[in-house]
Amino acid sequence: MKTVALGLLVASVAAISSIATLAAQRHLQKSTVYAWSADAKPNEWGAVRQVMQAPTPTLDELEIHVSTLAPGKSPHAPHRHQHEELLIVKDGMLETFQDGATRRVGAGGIIFQASNELHNVTNVGAAPATYFVIGWTVPGAAK
């Protein structure tokens, strides 16, 4: 009787695990196109357009947004995070802070931010600065 009960328990756990795996796979981001018409949501430092944030077939998470910083503003204090990022400057002049060093980056410039490095950006120009952010987290990334 104990063997039958143990067998049913193992089979039940395996079935639940399979169902959970299939459910998780259904929510993976598929190929798509996003319209630029996404609403920009104003905030204390400018505005942000959230494009997407979801797991993909190869990433734990892919996040894309477009930020606009008002002159002299920064979206947050210097910080670190697990995911890596590319910032692609559309217009304006940003100053990037990366592990103690600062550099200026204008329109067309690209900033790569490695995982867990202290960083920040500030709009150092006289006009708003807009940049695309593409962030990703790989499976097993160090926290």
Short mmCIF file of N, CA and C in Angstrom, two decimals:
data_model
loop_
_atom_site.label_atom_id
_atom_site.label_comp_id
_atom_site.label_asym_id
_atom_site.label_seq_id
_atom_site.Cartn_x
_atom_site.Cartn_y
_atom_site.Cartn_z
N MET A 1 0.82 -1.20 0.00
CA MET A 1 0.00 0.00 0.00
C MET A 1 0.87 1.26 0.00
N LYS A 2 1.96 1.25 0.82
CA LYS A 2 2.84 2.41 0.87
C LYS A 2 3.51 2.63 -0.48
N THR A 3 3.85 1.55 -1.18
CA THR A 3 4.49 1.66 -2.49
C THR A 3 3.54 2.30 -3.50
N VAL A 4 2.27 1.92 -3.46
CA VAL A 4 1.28 2.49 -4.37
C VAL A 4 1.10 3.98 -4.08
N ALA A 5 1.00 4.34 -2.79
CA ALA A 5 0.83 5.74 -2.40
C ALA A 5 2.04 6.56 -2.82
N LEU A 6 3.24 6.02 -2.62
CA LEU A 6 4.46 6.72 -3.02
C LEU A 6 4.50 6.89 -4.54
N GLY A 7 4.10 5.86 -5.26
CA GLY A 7 4.06 5.93 -6.72
C GLY A 7 3.08 7.00 -7.20
N LEU A 8 1.91 7.09 -6.56
CA LEU A 8 0.93 8.12 -6.92
C LEU A 8 1.47 9.52 -6.60
N LEU A 9 2.16 9.65 -5.48
CA LEU A 9 2.74 10.95 -5.10
C LEU A 9 3.77 11.39 -6.13
N VAL A 10 4.67 10.49 -6.51
CA VAL A 10 5.71 10.81 -7.50
C VAL A 10 5.06 11.18 -8.83
N ALA A 11 4.07 10.42 -9.26
CA ALA A 11 3.38 10.71 -10.53
C ALA A 11 2.67 12.06 -10.47
N SER A 12 2.06 12.37 -9.33
CA SER A 12 1.36 13.65 -9.18
C SER A 12 2.33 14.82 -9.24
N VAL A 13 3.46 14.70 -8.55
CA VAL A 13 4.47 15.77 -8.57
C VAL A 13 5.00 15.96 -9.99
N ALA A 14 5.26 14.88 -10.70
CA ALA A 14 5.75 14.97 -12.08
C ALA A 14 4.72 15.65 -12.97
N ALA A 15 3.46 15.31 -12.81
CA ALA A 15 2.40 15.91 -13.63
C ALA A 15 2.27 17.41 -13.34
N ILE A 16 2.29 17.78 -12.07
CA ILE A 16 2.20 19.20 -11.70
C ILE A 16 3.40 19.96 -12.24
N SER A 17 4.57 19.38 -12.15
CA SER A 17 5.77 20.03 -12.68
C SER A 17 5.66 20.25 -14.18
N SER A 18 5.16 19.25 -14.90
CA SER A 18 5.00 19.38 -16.35
C SER A 18 3.99 20.47 -16.70
N ILE A 19 2.90 20.53 -15.96
CA ILE A 19 1.88 21.55 -16.20
C ILE A 19 2.45 22.93 -15.92
N ALA A 20 3.20 23.07 -14.82
CA ALA A 20 3.81 24.37 -14.49
C ALA A 20 4.80 24.80 -15.56
N THR A 21 5.59 23.86 -16.07
CA THR A 21 6.55 24.18 -17.13
C THR A 21 5.83 24.64 -18.39
N LEU A 22 4.78 23.95 -18.78
CA LEU A 22 4.02 24.34 -19.97
C LEU A 22 3.37 25.70 -19.78
N ALA A 23 2.84 25.96 -18.59
CA ALA A 23 2.22 27.26 -18.32
C ALA A 23 3.25 28.38 -18.41
N ALA A 24 4.44 28.14 -17.89
CA ALA A 24 5.49 29.16 -17.96
C ALA A 24 5.90 29.41 -19.40
N GLN A 25 5.98 28.37 -20.22
CA GLN A 25 6.36 28.53 -21.62
C GLN A 25 5.32 29.31 -22.41
N ARG A 26 4.08 29.24 -22.04
CA ARG A 26 3.02 29.97 -22.75
C ARG A 26 3.18 31.48 -22.59
N HIS A 27 3.86 31.94 -21.55
CA HIS A 27 3.99 33.37 -21.29
C HIS A 27 5.29 33.96 -21.82
N LEU A 28 6.08 33.20 -22.55
CA LEU A 28 7.32 33.72 -23.12
C LEU A 28 6.99 34.71 -24.23
N GLN A 29 7.76 35.78 -24.29
CA GLN A 29 7.57 36.80 -25.31
C GLN A 29 7.82 36.22 -26.69
N LYS A 30 6.90 36.42 -27.58
CA LYS A 30 7.03 35.98 -28.98
C LYS A 30 7.48 37.17 -29.82
N SER A 31 7.92 36.91 -31.03
CA SER A 31 8.30 37.98 -31.96
C SER A 31 7.11 38.89 -32.20
N THR A 32 7.35 40.19 -32.22
CA THR A 32 6.27 41.15 -32.42
C THR A 32 6.84 42.50 -32.85
N VAL A 33 5.98 43.45 -33.09
CA VAL A 33 6.36 44.82 -33.45
C VAL A 33 5.66 45.74 -32.46
N TYR A 34 6.36 46.76 -32.00
CA TYR A 34 5.79 47.74 -31.08
C TYR A 34 5.70 49.09 -31.77
N ALA A 35 4.60 49.78 -31.58
CA ALA A 35 4.40 51.10 -32.18
C ALA A 35 5.01 52.18 -31.29
N TRP A 36 5.57 53.20 -31.91
CA TRP A 36 6.15 54.32 -31.16
C TRP A 36 5.05 55.10 -30.44
N SER A 37 3.81 54.88 -30.78
CA SER A 37 2.71 55.65 -30.21
C SER A 37 2.41 55.30 -28.75
N ALA A 38 3.17 54.42 -28.15
CA ALA A 38 2.96 54.12 -26.72
C ALA A 38 3.02 55.42 -25.93
N ASP A 39 2.10 55.56 -24.99
CA ASP A 39 2.04 56.78 -24.20
C ASP A 39 3.28 56.98 -23.36
N ALA A 40 3.79 58.22 -23.37
CA ALA A 40 4.89 58.59 -22.48
C ALA A 40 4.26 59.02 -21.17
N LYS A 41 4.68 58.40 -20.09
CA LYS A 41 4.13 58.72 -18.77
C LYS A 41 5.06 59.71 -18.07
N PRO A 42 4.57 60.93 -17.82
CA PRO A 42 5.40 61.93 -17.14
C PRO A 42 5.75 61.49 -15.72
N ASN A 43 6.92 61.89 -15.27
CA ASN A 43 7.34 61.63 -13.89
C ASN A 43 8.18 62.81 -13.41
N GLU A 44 8.77 62.71 -12.23
CA GLU A 44 9.49 63.85 -11.64
C GLU A 44 10.77 64.22 -12.38
N TRP A 45 11.30 63.34 -13.21
CA TRP A 45 12.53 63.65 -13.93
C TRP A 45 12.35 63.79 -15.43
N GLY A 46 11.15 63.55 -15.93
CA GLY A 46 10.89 63.66 -17.37
C GLY A 46 9.70 62.81 -17.77
N ALA A 47 9.97 61.73 -18.51
CA ALA A 47 8.90 60.82 -18.93
C ALA A 47 9.50 59.48 -19.34
N VAL A 48 8.65 58.45 -19.33
CA VAL A 48 9.11 57.12 -19.75
C VAL A 48 8.01 56.45 -20.59
N ARG A 49 8.43 55.78 -21.65
CA ARG A 49 7.54 54.94 -22.48
C ARG A 49 7.96 53.50 -22.22
N GLN A 50 7.12 52.73 -21.57
CA GLN A 50 7.42 51.33 -21.33
C GLN A 50 7.04 50.54 -22.57
N VAL A 51 8.00 49.92 -23.21
CA VAL A 51 7.74 49.18 -24.45
C VAL A 51 7.37 47.73 -24.13
N MET A 52 8.24 47.03 -23.39
CA MET A 52 7.94 45.64 -23.03
C MET A 52 8.83 45.20 -21.88
N GLN A 53 8.36 44.22 -21.14
CA GLN A 53 9.13 43.61 -20.06
C GLN A 53 8.57 42.20 -19.87
N ALA A 54 9.36 41.19 -20.29
CA ALA A 54 8.86 39.81 -20.25
C ALA A 54 10.02 38.83 -20.41
N PRO A 55 9.81 37.59 -19.98
CA PRO A 55 10.80 36.55 -20.29
C PRO A 55 10.71 36.19 -21.77
N THR A 56 11.82 35.73 -22.32
CA THR A 56 11.87 35.28 -23.72
C THR A 56 12.37 33.84 -23.73
N PRO A 57 12.41 33.20 -24.88
CA PRO A 57 12.90 31.83 -24.92
C PRO A 57 14.33 31.66 -24.40
N THR A 58 15.17 32.71 -24.45
CA THR A 58 16.56 32.57 -24.00
C THR A 58 16.92 33.45 -22.82
N LEU A 59 16.03 34.35 -22.38
CA LEU A 59 16.34 35.27 -21.29
C LEU A 59 15.32 35.14 -20.17
N ASP A 60 15.79 35.31 -18.93
CA ASP A 60 14.85 35.37 -17.82
C ASP A 60 13.96 36.60 -17.95
N GLU A 61 14.54 37.69 -18.49
CA GLU A 61 13.76 38.90 -18.72
C GLU A 61 14.42 39.77 -19.78
N LEU A 62 13.60 40.35 -20.63
CA LEU A 62 14.03 41.39 -21.57
C LEU A 62 13.13 42.58 -21.31
N GLU A 63 13.75 43.74 -21.10
CA GLU A 63 12.98 44.95 -20.81
C GLU A 63 13.43 46.06 -21.74
N ILE A 64 12.47 46.74 -22.36
CA ILE A 64 12.78 47.84 -23.26
C ILE A 64 11.89 49.02 -22.87
N HIS A 65 12.51 50.17 -22.68
CA HIS A 65 11.74 51.40 -22.47
C HIS A 65 12.50 52.57 -23.07
N VAL A 66 11.81 53.69 -23.21
CA VAL A 66 12.40 54.91 -23.73
C VAL A 66 12.22 55.98 -22.66
N SER A 67 13.32 56.57 -22.23
CA SER A 67 13.27 57.60 -21.19
C SER A 67 13.61 58.96 -21.78
N THR A 68 12.96 59.99 -21.27
CA THR A 68 13.31 61.37 -21.59
C THR A 68 13.61 62.07 -20.28
N LEU A 69 14.82 62.63 -20.18
CA LEU A 69 15.23 63.35 -18.97
C LEU A 69 15.17 64.85 -19.22
N ALA A 70 14.60 65.58 -18.29
CA ALA A 70 14.63 67.04 -18.34
C ALA A 70 16.06 67.50 -18.05
N PRO A 71 16.44 68.70 -18.50
CA PRO A 71 17.79 69.20 -18.23
C PRO A 71 18.12 69.16 -16.73
N GLY A 72 19.32 68.67 -16.43
CA GLY A 72 19.78 68.59 -15.04
C GLY A 72 19.23 67.42 -14.25
N LYS A 73 18.38 66.62 -14.84
CA LYS A 73 17.73 65.52 -14.11
C LYS A 73 18.40 64.18 -14.35
N SER A 74 18.18 63.30 -13.38
CA SER A 74 18.67 61.92 -13.41
C SER A 74 17.49 61.03 -13.00
N PRO A 75 17.35 59.83 -13.57
CA PRO A 75 16.21 58.99 -13.23
C PRO A 75 16.28 58.37 -11.83
N HIS A 76 17.49 58.31 -11.27
CA HIS A 76 17.67 57.69 -9.96
C HIS A 76 19.10 57.93 -9.50
N ALA A 77 19.35 57.65 -8.25
CA ALA A 77 20.71 57.75 -7.70
C ALA A 77 21.57 56.62 -8.29
N PRO A 78 22.90 56.77 -8.24
CA PRO A 78 23.75 55.66 -8.69
C PRO A 78 23.34 54.36 -7.99
N HIS A 79 23.29 53.30 -8.76
CA HIS A 79 22.82 52.02 -8.23
C HIS A 79 23.45 50.86 -9.01
N ARG A 80 23.19 49.65 -8.53
CA ARG A 80 23.65 48.41 -9.17
C ARG A 80 22.44 47.51 -9.35
N HIS A 81 22.49 46.66 -10.35
CA HIS A 81 21.45 45.65 -10.51
C HIS A 81 22.00 44.46 -11.29
N GLN A 82 21.28 43.38 -11.21
CA GLN A 82 21.69 42.10 -11.80
C GLN A 82 21.72 42.16 -13.32
N HIS A 83 20.76 42.81 -13.93
CA HIS A 83 20.68 42.78 -15.40
C HIS A 83 21.70 43.71 -16.05
N GLU A 84 21.98 43.45 -17.32
CA GLU A 84 22.84 44.32 -18.11
C GLU A 84 21.96 45.19 -18.99
N GLU A 85 22.53 46.32 -19.44
CA GLU A 85 21.73 47.28 -20.21
C GLU A 85 22.54 47.90 -21.34
N LEU A 86 21.83 48.26 -22.39
CA LEU A 86 22.34 49.17 -23.42
C LEU A 86 21.46 50.41 -23.37
N LEU A 87 22.07 51.57 -23.36
CA LEU A 87 21.35 52.83 -23.49
C LEU A 87 21.79 53.44 -24.81
N ILE A 88 20.85 53.72 -25.67
CA ILE A 88 21.14 54.30 -26.98
C ILE A 88 20.57 55.71 -26.99
N VAL A 89 21.44 56.70 -27.09
CA VAL A 89 21.01 58.09 -26.98
C VAL A 89 20.40 58.55 -28.30
N LYS A 90 19.13 58.95 -28.24
CA LYS A 90 18.42 59.44 -29.43
C LYS A 90 18.73 60.91 -29.65
N ASP A 91 18.61 61.71 -28.59
CA ASP A 91 18.95 63.12 -28.68
C ASP A 91 19.28 63.67 -27.31
N GLY A 92 20.00 64.79 -27.30
CA GLY A 92 20.42 65.40 -26.04
C GLY A 92 21.83 64.99 -25.66
N MET A 93 22.23 65.37 -24.45
CA MET A 93 23.58 65.08 -23.95
C MET A 93 23.47 64.49 -22.55
N LEU A 94 23.94 63.26 -22.41
CA LEU A 94 23.95 62.57 -21.12
C LEU A 94 25.36 62.52 -20.57
N GLU A 95 25.44 62.48 -19.26
CA GLU A 95 26.70 62.16 -18.60
C GLU A 95 26.47 60.83 -17.90
N THR A 96 27.30 59.85 -18.21
CA THR A 96 27.17 58.54 -17.58
C THR A 96 28.22 58.40 -16.49
N PHE A 97 27.79 57.88 -15.36
CA PHE A 97 28.68 57.58 -14.24
C PHE A 97 28.77 56.07 -14.17
N GLN A 98 30.00 55.55 -14.26
CA GLN A 98 30.21 54.10 -14.20
C GLN A 98 31.40 53.81 -13.30
N ASP A 99 31.12 53.20 -12.15
CA ASP A 99 32.17 52.82 -11.20
C ASP A 99 33.20 53.92 -10.95
N GLY A 100 32.71 55.14 -10.70
CA GLY A 100 33.59 56.24 -10.31
C GLY A 100 34.04 57.16 -11.43
N ALA A 101 33.86 56.77 -12.68
CA ALA A 101 34.28 57.60 -13.81
C ALA A 101 33.04 58.18 -14.50
N THR A 102 33.18 59.40 -15.05
CA THR A 102 32.08 60.00 -15.80
C THR A 102 32.53 60.28 -17.24
N ARG A 103 31.58 60.14 -18.16
CA ARG A 103 31.82 60.44 -19.58
C ARG A 103 30.55 61.03 -20.17
N ARG A 104 30.72 61.89 -21.15
CA ARG A 104 29.58 62.48 -21.84
C ARG A 104 29.28 61.69 -23.11
N VAL A 105 27.98 61.54 -23.35
CA VAL A 105 27.52 60.75 -24.50
C VAL A 105 26.37 61.51 -25.16
N GLY A 106 26.52 61.83 -26.44
CA GLY A 106 25.49 62.56 -27.17
C GLY A 106 24.70 61.66 -28.10
N ALA A 107 23.89 62.30 -28.94
CA ALA A 107 23.01 61.59 -29.88
C ALA A 107 23.80 60.58 -30.71
N GLY A 108 23.28 59.36 -30.77
CA GLY A 108 23.93 58.28 -31.50
C GLY A 108 24.89 57.48 -30.65
N GLY A 109 25.23 57.97 -29.47
CA GLY A 109 26.13 57.24 -28.58
C GLY A 109 25.43 56.07 -27.90
N ILE A 110 26.23 55.09 -27.54
CA ILE A 110 25.70 53.89 -26.89
C ILE A 110 26.46 53.64 -25.60
N ILE A 111 25.72 53.41 -24.53
CA ILE A 111 26.30 53.11 -23.22
C ILE A 111 26.01 51.64 -22.93
N PHE A 112 27.03 50.87 -22.61
CA PHE A 112 26.83 49.50 -22.13
C PHE A 112 27.03 49.50 -20.63
N GLN A 113 26.09 48.93 -19.91
CA GLN A 113 26.20 48.84 -18.46
C GLN A 113 26.24 47.37 -18.05
N ALA A 114 27.39 46.93 -17.53
CA ALA A 114 27.54 45.54 -17.11
C ALA A 114 26.81 45.27 -15.80
N SER A 115 26.51 44.03 -15.58
CA SER A 115 25.82 43.58 -14.37
C SER A 115 26.59 43.97 -13.11
N ASN A 116 25.85 44.44 -12.12
CA ASN A 116 26.35 44.72 -10.77
C ASN A 116 27.41 45.81 -10.68
N GLU A 117 27.54 46.68 -11.69
CA GLU A 117 28.45 47.82 -11.60
C GLU A 117 27.66 49.08 -11.25
N LEU A 118 28.22 49.90 -10.37
CA LEU A 118 27.59 51.14 -9.95
C LEU A 118 27.48 52.08 -11.16
N HIS A 119 26.28 52.63 -11.39
CA HIS A 119 26.09 53.48 -12.57
C HIS A 119 24.91 54.42 -12.41
N ASN A 120 24.87 55.40 -13.32
CA ASN A 120 23.80 56.39 -13.35
C ASN A 120 23.95 57.20 -14.63
N VAL A 121 22.91 57.91 -15.04
CA VAL A 121 23.00 58.90 -16.12
C VAL A 121 22.31 60.18 -15.66
N THR A 122 22.81 61.31 -16.19
CA THR A 122 22.24 62.63 -15.92
C THR A 122 22.19 63.40 -17.22
N ASN A 123 21.12 64.15 -17.43
CA ASN A 123 21.03 65.03 -18.60
C ASN A 123 21.84 66.29 -18.28
N VAL A 124 22.96 66.48 -18.97
CA VAL A 124 23.82 67.65 -18.73
C VAL A 124 23.63 68.71 -19.82
N GLY A 125 22.66 68.52 -20.71
CA GLY A 125 22.40 69.49 -21.77
C GLY A 125 21.33 70.50 -21.37
N ALA A 126 21.09 71.45 -22.27
CA ALA A 126 20.09 72.49 -22.03
C ALA A 126 18.70 72.07 -22.51
N ALA A 127 18.61 70.99 -23.27
CA ALA A 127 17.33 70.49 -23.80
C ALA A 127 17.07 69.08 -23.24
N PRO A 128 15.83 68.60 -23.35
CA PRO A 128 15.56 67.23 -22.92
C PRO A 128 16.45 66.23 -23.66
N ALA A 129 16.79 65.14 -22.98
CA ALA A 129 17.59 64.06 -23.57
C ALA A 129 16.73 62.80 -23.58
N THR A 130 16.66 62.15 -24.74
CA THR A 130 15.87 60.93 -24.88
C THR A 130 16.80 59.78 -25.24
N TYR A 131 16.58 58.63 -24.59
CA TYR A 131 17.42 57.46 -24.84
C TYR A 131 16.60 56.19 -24.70
N PHE A 132 16.98 55.18 -25.48
CA PHE A 132 16.36 53.87 -25.44
C PHE A 132 17.13 53.02 -24.43
N VAL A 133 16.43 52.24 -23.63
CA VAL A 133 17.07 51.32 -22.69
C VAL A 133 16.63 49.90 -23.05
N ILE A 134 17.62 49.04 -23.26
CA ILE A 134 17.37 47.63 -23.51
C ILE A 134 18.12 46.87 -22.42
N GLY A 135 17.38 46.24 -21.53
CA GLY A 135 17.98 45.50 -20.42
C GLY A 135 17.62 44.03 -20.50
N TRP A 136 18.55 43.18 -20.08
CA TRP A 136 18.29 41.74 -20.14
C TRP A 136 18.94 41.04 -18.95
N THR A 137 18.27 39.97 -18.53
CA THR A 137 18.78 39.12 -17.46
C THR A 137 18.88 37.71 -18.00
N VAL A 138 20.08 37.14 -17.94
CA VAL A 138 20.27 35.78 -18.42
C VAL A 138 19.99 34.79 -17.29
N PRO A 139 19.60 33.58 -17.63
CA PRO A 139 19.39 32.58 -16.59
C PRO A 139 20.66 32.39 -15.76
N GLY A 140 20.50 32.36 -14.45
CA GLY A 140 21.63 32.14 -13.56
C GLY A 140 22.51 33.35 -13.33
N ALA A 141 22.06 34.56 -13.71
CA ALA A 141 22.87 35.76 -13.52
C ALA A 141 23.13 35.99 -12.04
N ALA A 142 24.36 36.42 -11.73
CA ALA A 142 24.75 36.68 -10.34
C ALA A 142 23.99 37.88 -9.81
N LYS A 143 23.47 37.75 -8.60
CA LYS A 143 22.72 38.86 -7.99
C LYS A 143 23.62 39.75 -7.20
#
